[in-house]
Amino acid sequence: MANKFTPEELQKQAQSIMQNFDFEKVQKHMQDTNHQWHQGGGRMSVPDLIDIRNTARDLLTKAIHDKGETSNVGTGGFVAYKLTWGMQLTFQLAWVSAC
């Protein structure tokens, strides 16, 4: 089955997500809970807003370029999805699934 959206359309959706996602809210949560990421050289710290935005954009790009009709990729609380109805970005605090 062919993808519903072209890569260009998915990139536009990702741009819209980047413009409308509340990254400041994520950063505030991370500061309030001391949610740290690896910063290189074995150093851990709460990321700044630029690192948070760059990580989110990288995940969206990876999801777009995945060969599958749908895909998801995540790290540090973020998950980017390419779904049949379009792109999605979440910052997850908890998740459980049972088979």
mmCIF file of C-alpha atoms in Angstrom, residues 10 15 27 42 44 46 48 54 65 68 82-83 87:
data_model
loop_
_atom_site.group_PDB
_atom_site.id
_atom_site.type_symbol
_atom_site.label_atom_id
_atom_site.label_comp_id
_atom_site.label_asym_id
_atom_site.label_seq_id
_atom_site.Cartn_x
_atom_site.Cartn_y
_atom_site.Cartn_z
ATOM 1 C CA LEU A 10 5.099 15.093 5.677
ATOM 2 C CA GLN A 15 7.198 22.129 10.231
ATOM 3 C CA GLN A 27 11.406 22.091 29.234
ATOM 4 C CA GLY A 42 29.487 11.257 30.306
ATOM 5 C CA MET A 44 24.073 14.489 32.301
ATOM 6 C CA VAL A 46 18.492 18.983 31.786
ATOM 7 C CA ASP A 48 18.163 23.579 27.001
ATOM 8 C CA ASN A 54 16.679 19.805 17.764
ATOM 9 C CA HIS A 65 12.311 8.869 6.068
ATOM 10 C CA GLY A 68 7.368 1.860 6.369
ATOM 11 C CA LYS A 82 4.390 8.781 10.932
ATOM 12 C CA LEU A 83 0.841 7.499 10.721
ATOM 13 C CA MET A 87 2.678 13.191 11.560
#
